[in-house]
Structure formats: structure tokens, C-alpha cells
PDB file of C-alpha atoms in Angstrom:
ATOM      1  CA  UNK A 887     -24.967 -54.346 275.909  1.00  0.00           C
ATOM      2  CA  UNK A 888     -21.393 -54.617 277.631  1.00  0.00           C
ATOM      3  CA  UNK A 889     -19.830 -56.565 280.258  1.00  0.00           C
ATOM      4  CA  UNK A 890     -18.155 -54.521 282.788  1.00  0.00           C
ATOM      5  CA  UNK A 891     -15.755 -55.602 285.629  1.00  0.00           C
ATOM      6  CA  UNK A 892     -14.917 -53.671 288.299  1.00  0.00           C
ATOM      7  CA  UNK A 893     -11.803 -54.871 290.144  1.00  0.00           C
ATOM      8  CA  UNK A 894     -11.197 -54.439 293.925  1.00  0.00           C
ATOM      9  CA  UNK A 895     -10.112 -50.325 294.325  1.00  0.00           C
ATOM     10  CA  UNK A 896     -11.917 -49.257 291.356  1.00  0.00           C
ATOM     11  CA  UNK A 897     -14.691 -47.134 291.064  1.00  0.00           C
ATOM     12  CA  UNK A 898     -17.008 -46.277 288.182  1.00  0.00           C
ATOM     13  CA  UNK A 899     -16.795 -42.664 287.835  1.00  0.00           C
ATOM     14  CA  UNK A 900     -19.411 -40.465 288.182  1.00  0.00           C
ATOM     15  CA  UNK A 901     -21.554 -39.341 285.259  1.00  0.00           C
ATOM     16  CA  UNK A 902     -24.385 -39.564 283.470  1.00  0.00           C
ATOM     17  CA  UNK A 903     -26.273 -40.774 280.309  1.00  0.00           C
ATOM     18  CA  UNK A 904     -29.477 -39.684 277.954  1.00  0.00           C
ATOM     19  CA  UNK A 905     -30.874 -42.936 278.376  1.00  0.00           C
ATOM     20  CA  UNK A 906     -31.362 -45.142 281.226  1.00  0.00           C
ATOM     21  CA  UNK A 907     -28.506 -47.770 282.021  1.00  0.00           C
ATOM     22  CA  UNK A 908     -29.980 -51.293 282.748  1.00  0.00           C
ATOM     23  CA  UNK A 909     -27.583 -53.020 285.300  1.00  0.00           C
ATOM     24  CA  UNK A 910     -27.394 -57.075 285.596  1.00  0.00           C
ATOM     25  CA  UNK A 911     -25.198 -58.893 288.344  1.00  0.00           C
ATOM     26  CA  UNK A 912     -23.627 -61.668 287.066  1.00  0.00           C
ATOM     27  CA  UNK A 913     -20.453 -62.242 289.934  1.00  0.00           C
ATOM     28  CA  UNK A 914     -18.411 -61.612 292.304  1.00  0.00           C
ATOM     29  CA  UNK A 915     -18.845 -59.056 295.230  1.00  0.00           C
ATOM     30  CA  UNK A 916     -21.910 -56.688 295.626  1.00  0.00           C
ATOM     31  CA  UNK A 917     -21.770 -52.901 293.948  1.00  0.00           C
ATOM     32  CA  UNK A 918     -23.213 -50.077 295.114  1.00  0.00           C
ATOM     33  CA  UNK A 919     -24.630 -47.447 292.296  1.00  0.00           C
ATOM     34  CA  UNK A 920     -24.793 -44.089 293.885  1.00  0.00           C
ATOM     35  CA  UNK A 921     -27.499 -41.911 292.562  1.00  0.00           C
ATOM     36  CA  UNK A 922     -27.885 -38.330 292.151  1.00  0.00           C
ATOM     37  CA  UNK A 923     -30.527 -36.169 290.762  1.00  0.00           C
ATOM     38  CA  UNK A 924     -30.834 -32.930 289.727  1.00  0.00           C
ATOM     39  CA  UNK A 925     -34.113 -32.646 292.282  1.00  0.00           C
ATOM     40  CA  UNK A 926     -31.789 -32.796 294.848  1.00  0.00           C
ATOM     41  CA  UNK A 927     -32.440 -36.572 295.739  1.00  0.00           C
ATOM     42  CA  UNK A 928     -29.354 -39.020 296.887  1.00  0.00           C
ATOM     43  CA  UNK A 929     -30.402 -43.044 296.643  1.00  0.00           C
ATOM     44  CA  UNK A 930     -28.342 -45.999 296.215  1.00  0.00           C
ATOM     45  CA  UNK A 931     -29.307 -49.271 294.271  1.00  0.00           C
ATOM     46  CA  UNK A 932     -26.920 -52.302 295.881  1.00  0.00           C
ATOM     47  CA  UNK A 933     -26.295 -55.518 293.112  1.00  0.00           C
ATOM     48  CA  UNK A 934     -25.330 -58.895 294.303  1.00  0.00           C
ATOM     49  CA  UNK A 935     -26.234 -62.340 294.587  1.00  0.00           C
ATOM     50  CA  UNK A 936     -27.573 -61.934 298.570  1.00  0.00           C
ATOM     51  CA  UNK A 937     -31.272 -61.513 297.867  1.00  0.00           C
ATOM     52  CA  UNK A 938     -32.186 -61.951 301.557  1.00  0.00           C
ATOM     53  CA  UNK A 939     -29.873 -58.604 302.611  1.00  0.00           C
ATOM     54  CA  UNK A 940     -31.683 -56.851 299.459  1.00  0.00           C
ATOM     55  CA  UNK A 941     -29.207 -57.023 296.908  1.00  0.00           C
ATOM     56  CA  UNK A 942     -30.754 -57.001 293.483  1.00  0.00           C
ATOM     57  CA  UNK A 943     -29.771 -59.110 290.321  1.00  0.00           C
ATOM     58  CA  UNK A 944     -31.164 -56.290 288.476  1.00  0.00           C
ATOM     59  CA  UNK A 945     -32.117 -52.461 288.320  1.00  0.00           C
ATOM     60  CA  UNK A 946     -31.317 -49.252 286.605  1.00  0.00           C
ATOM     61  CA  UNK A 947     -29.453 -46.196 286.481  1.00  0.00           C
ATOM     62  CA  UNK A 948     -31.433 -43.309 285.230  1.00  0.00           C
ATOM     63  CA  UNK A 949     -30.628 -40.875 282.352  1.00  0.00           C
ATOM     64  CA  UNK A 950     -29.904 -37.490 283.279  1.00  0.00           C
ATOM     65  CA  UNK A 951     -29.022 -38.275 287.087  1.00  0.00           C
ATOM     66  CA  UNK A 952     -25.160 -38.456 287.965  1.00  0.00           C
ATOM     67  CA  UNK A 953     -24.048 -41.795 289.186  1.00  0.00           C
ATOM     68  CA  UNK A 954     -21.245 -43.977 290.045  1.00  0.00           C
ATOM     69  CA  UNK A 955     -20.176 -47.250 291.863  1.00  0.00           C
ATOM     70  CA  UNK A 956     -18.299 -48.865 294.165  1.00  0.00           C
ATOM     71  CA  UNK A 957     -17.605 -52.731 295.125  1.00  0.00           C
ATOM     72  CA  UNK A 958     -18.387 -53.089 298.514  1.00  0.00           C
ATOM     73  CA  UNK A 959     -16.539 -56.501 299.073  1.00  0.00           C
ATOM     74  CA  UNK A 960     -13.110 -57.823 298.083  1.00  0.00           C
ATOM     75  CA  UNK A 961     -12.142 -59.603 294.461  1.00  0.00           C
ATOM     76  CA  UNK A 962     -14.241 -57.907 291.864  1.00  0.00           C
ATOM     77  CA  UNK A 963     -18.041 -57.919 290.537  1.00  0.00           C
ATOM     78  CA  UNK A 964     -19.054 -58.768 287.206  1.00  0.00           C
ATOM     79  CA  UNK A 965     -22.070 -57.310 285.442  1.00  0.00           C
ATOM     80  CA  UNK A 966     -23.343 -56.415 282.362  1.00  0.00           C
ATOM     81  CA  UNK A 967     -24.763 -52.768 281.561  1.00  0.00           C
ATOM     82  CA  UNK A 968     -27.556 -52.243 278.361  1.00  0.00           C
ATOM     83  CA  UNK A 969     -28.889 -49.078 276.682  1.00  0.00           C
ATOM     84  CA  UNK A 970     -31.766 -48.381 274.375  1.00  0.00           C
ATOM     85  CA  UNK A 971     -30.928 -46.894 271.975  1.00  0.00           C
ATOM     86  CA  UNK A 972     -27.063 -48.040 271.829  1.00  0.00           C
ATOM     87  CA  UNK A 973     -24.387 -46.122 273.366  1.00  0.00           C
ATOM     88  CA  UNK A 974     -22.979 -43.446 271.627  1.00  0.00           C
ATOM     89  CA  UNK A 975     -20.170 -41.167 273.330  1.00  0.00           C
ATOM     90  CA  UNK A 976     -21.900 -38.588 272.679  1.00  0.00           C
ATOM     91  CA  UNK A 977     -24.346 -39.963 275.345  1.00  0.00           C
ATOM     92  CA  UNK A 978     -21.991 -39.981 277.657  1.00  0.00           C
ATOM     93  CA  UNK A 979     -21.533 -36.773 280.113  1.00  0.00           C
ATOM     94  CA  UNK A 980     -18.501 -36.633 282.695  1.00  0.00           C
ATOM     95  CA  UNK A 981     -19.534 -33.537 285.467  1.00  0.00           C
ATOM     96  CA  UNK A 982     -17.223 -30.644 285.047  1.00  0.00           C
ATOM     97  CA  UNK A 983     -15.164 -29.102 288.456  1.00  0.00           C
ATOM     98  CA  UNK A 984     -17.958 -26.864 288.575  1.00  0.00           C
ATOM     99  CA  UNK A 985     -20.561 -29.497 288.195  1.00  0.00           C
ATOM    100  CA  UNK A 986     -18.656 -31.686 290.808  1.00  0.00           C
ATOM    101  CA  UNK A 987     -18.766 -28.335 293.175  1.00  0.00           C
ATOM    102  CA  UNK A 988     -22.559 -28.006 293.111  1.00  0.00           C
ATOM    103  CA  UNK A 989     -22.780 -32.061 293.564  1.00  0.00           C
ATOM    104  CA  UNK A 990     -20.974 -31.491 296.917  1.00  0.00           C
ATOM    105  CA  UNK A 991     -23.224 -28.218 298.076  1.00  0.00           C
ATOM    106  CA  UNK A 992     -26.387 -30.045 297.026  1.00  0.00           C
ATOM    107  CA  UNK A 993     -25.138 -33.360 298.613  1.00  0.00           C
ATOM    108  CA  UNK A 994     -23.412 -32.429 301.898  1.00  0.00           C
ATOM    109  CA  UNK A 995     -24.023 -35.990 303.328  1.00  0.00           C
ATOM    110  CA  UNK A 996     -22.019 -37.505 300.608  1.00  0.00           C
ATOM    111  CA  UNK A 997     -19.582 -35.138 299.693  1.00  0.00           C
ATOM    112  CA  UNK A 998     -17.055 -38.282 301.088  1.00  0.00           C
ATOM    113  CA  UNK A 999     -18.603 -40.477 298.552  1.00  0.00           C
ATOM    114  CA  UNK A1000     -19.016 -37.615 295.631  1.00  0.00           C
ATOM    115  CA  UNK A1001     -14.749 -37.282 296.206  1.00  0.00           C
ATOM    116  CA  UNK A1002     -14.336 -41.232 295.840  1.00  0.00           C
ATOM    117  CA  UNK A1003     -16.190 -41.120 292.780  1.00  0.00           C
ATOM    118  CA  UNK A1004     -14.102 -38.603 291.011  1.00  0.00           C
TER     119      UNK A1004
END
């Protein structure tokens, strides 16, 4: 388990994991986790404290599906990220130019959001 802030113009980078990433909200402005799978299926997953606009305190990123995030207000967010078993770096998988390529061909709806991501 780790805390991770994200700090107004950053992103989390797209990539992806071997095991599924638990996400809790703790602060701060929403995020938006971008989702991509290899099925060719593009969903988002929006943290925050707003409950009534569908925000979620909690959720999941999950393995072997490229993802990244974005904070969708000013300031920063604060959450905290777990995996089962413990991150290793070797779990850990940043997409290749190639990789990134196909992402945009397979996604051409959110080839603007694949290129913030980068």
C-alpha cells in the first residue's frame, strides 16, 4: 500500500500491472482512471468525495489493462493505491511506441486522452 499525490498538471502515466490496483480517495480534487483493455473496451472509473455526481471513494484498476489518470479539478488529489501480492517492478509494464500506436488505432475516440497520458 502507497500514498500517491497527484498535483495539478500531472498525470499518472499509462501502464499496466499483473495484479489489480485497489484505488482509495482520501482528498483533494476528483481523478479520473482511464481504462483500456486488450478486448478493445475504453471505461473510466472517476474518485472523489461527490458521491451524489458518482464519484467513488473506492474502485480498482485491473491487471493486464493499460491505464492512467488525470485530476479533473484544481489543487491536487490524494489517494492511496494497494496490491496483492506487493509491488514488485517487475510488475510494472510501461507500453512501448509501438504499444502506444496500437492504443491509438484501437482507441480512436481517445487518441487525445491516450497522448495526455504519455
Amino acid at each position: 500500500t502507497n500514498y500517491f499525490l497527484l498535483k495539478e498538471g500531472e498525470v499518472l502515466k499509462i501502464h499496466a500491472l499483473n495484479q489489480d490496483e485497489q484505488w482509495f480517495f482520501h482528498q483533494g480534487s476528483a481523478i479520473k482512471l482511464h481504462i483500456f483493455s486488450e478486448e478493445g473496451v475504453y471505461s473510466t472509473v472517476t474518485f472523489g468525495s461527490d458521491l451524489d455526481q458518482g464519484q467513488l471513494l473506492m474502485g480498482a484498476a485491473p491487471h493486464n489493462h493499460w491505464f492512467g489518470a488525470e485530476l479533473l479539478g484544481p489543487g491536487y488529489a490524494l489517494s492511496s493505491c494497494s496490491l496483492a501480492p506487493a509491488w514488485d517492478k517487475s510488475d510494472s509494464f510501461l507500453p512501448t511506441p509501438e504499444q502506444i500506436e496500437m492504443l491509438k488505432i484501437k482507441f480512436p475516440e481517445q487518441v487525445e486522452i491516450i497522448n495526455k497520458l504519455q
